[in-house]
Short mmCIF file of C-alpha atoms and ligand atoms in Angstrom, two decimals:
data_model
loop_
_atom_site.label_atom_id
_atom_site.label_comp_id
_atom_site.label_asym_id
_atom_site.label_seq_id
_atom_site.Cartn_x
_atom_site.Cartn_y
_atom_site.Cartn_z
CA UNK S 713 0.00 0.00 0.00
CA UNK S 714 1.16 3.64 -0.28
CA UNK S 715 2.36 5.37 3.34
CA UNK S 716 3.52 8.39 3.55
CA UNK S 717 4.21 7.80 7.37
CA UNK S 718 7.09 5.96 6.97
CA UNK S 719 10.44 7.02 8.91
CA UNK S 720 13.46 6.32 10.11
CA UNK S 721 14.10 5.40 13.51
CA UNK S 722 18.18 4.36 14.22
CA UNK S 723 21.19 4.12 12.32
CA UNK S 724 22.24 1.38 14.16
CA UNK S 725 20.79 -0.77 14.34
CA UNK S 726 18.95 0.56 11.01
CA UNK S 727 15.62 0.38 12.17
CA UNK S 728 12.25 2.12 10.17
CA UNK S 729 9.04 2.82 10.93
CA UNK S 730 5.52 2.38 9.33
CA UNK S 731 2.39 3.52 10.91
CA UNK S 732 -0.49 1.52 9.05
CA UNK S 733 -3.92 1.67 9.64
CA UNK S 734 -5.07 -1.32 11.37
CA UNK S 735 -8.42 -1.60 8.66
CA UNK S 736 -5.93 -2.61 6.02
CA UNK S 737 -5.20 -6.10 4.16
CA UNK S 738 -1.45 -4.54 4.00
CA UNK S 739 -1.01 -4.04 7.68
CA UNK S 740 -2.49 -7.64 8.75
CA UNK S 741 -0.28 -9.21 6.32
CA UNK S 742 2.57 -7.57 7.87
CA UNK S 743 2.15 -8.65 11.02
CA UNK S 744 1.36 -12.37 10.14
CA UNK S 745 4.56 -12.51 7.81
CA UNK S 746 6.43 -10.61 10.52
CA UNK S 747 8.22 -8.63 7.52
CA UNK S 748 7.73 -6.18 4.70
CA UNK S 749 9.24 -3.98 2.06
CA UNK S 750 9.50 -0.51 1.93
CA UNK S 751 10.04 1.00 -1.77
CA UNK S 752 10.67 4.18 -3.53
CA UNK S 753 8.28 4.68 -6.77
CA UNK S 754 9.54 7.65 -9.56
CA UNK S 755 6.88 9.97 -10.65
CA UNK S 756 6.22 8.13 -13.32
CA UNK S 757 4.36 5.36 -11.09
CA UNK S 758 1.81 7.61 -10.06
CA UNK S 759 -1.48 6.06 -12.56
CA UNK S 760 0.18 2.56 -10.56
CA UNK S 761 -0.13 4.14 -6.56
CA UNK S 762 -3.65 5.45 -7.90
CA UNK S 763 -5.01 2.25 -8.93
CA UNK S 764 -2.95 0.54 -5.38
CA UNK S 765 -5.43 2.50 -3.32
CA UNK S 766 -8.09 1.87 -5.85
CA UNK S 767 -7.97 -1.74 -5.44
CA UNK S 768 -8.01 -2.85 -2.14
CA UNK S 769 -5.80 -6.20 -1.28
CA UNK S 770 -8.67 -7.79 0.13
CA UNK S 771 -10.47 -8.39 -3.12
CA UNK S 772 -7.04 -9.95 -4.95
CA UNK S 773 -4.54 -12.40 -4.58
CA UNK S 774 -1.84 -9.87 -6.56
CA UNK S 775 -2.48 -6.14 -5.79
CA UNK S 776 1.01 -5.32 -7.04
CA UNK S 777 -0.16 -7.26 -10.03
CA UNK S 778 -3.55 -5.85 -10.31
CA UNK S 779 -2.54 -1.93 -10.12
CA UNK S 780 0.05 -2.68 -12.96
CA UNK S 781 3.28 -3.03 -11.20
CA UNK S 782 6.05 -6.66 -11.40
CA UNK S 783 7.41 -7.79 -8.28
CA UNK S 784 10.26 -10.41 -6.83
CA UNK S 785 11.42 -11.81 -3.89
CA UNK S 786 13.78 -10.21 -2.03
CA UNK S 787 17.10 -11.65 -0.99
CA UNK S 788 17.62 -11.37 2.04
CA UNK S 789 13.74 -11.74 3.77
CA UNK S 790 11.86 -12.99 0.06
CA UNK S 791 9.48 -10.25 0.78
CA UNK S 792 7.97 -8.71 -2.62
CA UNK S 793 10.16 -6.37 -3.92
CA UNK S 794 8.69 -3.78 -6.78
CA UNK S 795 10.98 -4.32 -9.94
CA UNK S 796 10.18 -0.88 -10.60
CA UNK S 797 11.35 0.58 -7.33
CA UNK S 798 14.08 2.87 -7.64
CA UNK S 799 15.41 1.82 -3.94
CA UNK S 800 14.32 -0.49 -1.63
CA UNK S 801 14.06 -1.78 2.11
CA UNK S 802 13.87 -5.40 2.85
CA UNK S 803 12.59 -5.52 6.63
CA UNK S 804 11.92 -7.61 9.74
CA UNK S 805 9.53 -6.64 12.17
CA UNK S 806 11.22 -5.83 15.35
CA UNK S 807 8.63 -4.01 17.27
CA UNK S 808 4.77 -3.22 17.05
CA UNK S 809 2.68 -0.43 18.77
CA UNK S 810 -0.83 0.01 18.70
CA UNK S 811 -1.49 3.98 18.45
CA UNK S 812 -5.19 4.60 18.09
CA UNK S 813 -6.50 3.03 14.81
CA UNK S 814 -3.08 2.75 13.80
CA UNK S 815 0.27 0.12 14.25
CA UNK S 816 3.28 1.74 14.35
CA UNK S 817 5.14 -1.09 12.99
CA UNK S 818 9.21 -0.97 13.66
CA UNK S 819 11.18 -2.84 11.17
CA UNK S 820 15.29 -3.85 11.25
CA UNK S 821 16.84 -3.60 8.07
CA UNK S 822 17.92 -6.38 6.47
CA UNK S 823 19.07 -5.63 2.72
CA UNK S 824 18.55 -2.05 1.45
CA UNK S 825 19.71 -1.42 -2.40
CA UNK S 826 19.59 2.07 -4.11
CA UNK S 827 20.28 3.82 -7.34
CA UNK S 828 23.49 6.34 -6.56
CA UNK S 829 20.71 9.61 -6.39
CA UNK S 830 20.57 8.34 -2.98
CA UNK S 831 23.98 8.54 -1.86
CA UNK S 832 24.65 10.01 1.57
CA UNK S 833 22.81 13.35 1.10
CA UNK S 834 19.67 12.62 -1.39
CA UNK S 835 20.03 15.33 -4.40
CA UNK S 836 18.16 13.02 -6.65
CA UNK S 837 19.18 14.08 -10.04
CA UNK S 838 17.70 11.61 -11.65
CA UNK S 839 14.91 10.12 -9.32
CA UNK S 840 11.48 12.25 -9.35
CA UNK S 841 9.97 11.71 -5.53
CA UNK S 842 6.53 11.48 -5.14
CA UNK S 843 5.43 14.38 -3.22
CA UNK S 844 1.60 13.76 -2.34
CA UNK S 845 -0.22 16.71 -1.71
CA UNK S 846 -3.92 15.15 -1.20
CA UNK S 847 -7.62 15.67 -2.27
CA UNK S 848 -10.69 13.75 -1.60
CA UNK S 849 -11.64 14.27 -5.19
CA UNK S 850 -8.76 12.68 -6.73
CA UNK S 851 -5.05 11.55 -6.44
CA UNK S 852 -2.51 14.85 -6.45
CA UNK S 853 0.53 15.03 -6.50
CA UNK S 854 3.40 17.99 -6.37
CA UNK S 855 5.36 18.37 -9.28
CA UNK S 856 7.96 20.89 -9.47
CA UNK S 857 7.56 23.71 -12.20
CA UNK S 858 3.94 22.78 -13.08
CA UNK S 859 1.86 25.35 -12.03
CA UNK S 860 -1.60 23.84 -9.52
CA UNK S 861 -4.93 23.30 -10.90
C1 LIG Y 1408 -0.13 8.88 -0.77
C2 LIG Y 1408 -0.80 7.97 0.23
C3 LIG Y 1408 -0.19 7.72 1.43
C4 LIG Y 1408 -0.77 6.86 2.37
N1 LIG Y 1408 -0.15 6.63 3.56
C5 LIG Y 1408 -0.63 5.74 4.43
C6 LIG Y 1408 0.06 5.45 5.63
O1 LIG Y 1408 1.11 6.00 5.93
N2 LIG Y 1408 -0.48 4.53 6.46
C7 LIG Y 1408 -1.66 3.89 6.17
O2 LIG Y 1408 -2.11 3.07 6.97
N3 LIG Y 1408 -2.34 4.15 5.03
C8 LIG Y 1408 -1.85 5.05 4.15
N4 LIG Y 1408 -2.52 5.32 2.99
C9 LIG Y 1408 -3.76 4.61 2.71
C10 LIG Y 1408 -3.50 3.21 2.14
O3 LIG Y 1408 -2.45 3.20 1.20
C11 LIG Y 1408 -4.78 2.72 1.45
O4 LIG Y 1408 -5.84 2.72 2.35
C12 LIG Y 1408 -4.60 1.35 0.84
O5 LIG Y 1408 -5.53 1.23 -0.18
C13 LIG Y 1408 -4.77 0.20 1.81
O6 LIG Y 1408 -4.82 -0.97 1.03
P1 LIG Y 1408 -5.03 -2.43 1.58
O7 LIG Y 1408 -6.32 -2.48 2.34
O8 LIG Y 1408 -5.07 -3.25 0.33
O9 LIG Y 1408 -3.88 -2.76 2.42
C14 LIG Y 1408 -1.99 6.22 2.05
C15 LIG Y 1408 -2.61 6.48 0.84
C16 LIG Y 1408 -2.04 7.36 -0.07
C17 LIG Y 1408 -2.72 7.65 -1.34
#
């Protein structure tokens, strides 16, 4: 699923965390596989986040499949990775808190691989971010020299 809450936590150990909605097939699969992946989509995945909320992963065997995007198993945890991720986290779930409606769910990483944009301080020269800005209406997103709607 898309989250915008996730952060990180430690260095060292490297440790992340997601804070996921408790109402959602993502966050119960989480906790029964007790580990995830976190990945970075370019821009020009935005129709493929869209259709990810869209579809919810209760109604299909293959969201990743079903909103357009290929996946693999990761190395290190064989978690589905997004072959169209620009970097990615491959976690184990250290830690859970319940907070509300919400999990905070603390992962340690285990394999973490990047394109060189994301080299000690991120200046992305090639990598586009995803910057969402919200509506109830309809998906929006920031992009930098394009002038709002
Ligand atoms: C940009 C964006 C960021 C989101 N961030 C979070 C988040 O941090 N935590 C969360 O629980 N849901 C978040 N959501 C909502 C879930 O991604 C959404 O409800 C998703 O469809 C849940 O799918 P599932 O039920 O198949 O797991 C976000 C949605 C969008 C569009």
């Amino acid at each position: 699923m898309p989250v915008v809450s996730m952060m990180s936590l430690s260095d060292n150990p490297p440790l992340v965390g997601v804070s996921c909605g408790l109402s959602h097939s993502t966050t119960k699969t989480i906790i029964k596989a007790k580990r995830f992946s976190v990945s970075w989509l370019d821009l020009s995945h935005v129709p493929e986040m869209e259709r990810m909320v869209a579809i919810p992963g209760s109604k299909t065997t293959d969201k990743l499949k079903a909103a357009g995007l290929h996946h693999h198993r990761g190395r290190a945890l064989q978690t589905p990775v997004i072959d169209e991720a620009t970097a990615y986290l491959e976690c184990a779930v250290v830690d859970r808190y319940t907070l509300g409606d919400h999990e905070l769910i603390v992962g340690v990483v285990r394999e973490a691989k990047a394109t060189a944009d994301f080299r000690d301080y991120w200046t992305f020269s090639d990598y586009r971010p995803i910057l969402y800005v919200g509506s109830p209406d309809r998906f929006r997103v920031y992009e930098p020299g394009r002038s709002r709607d």
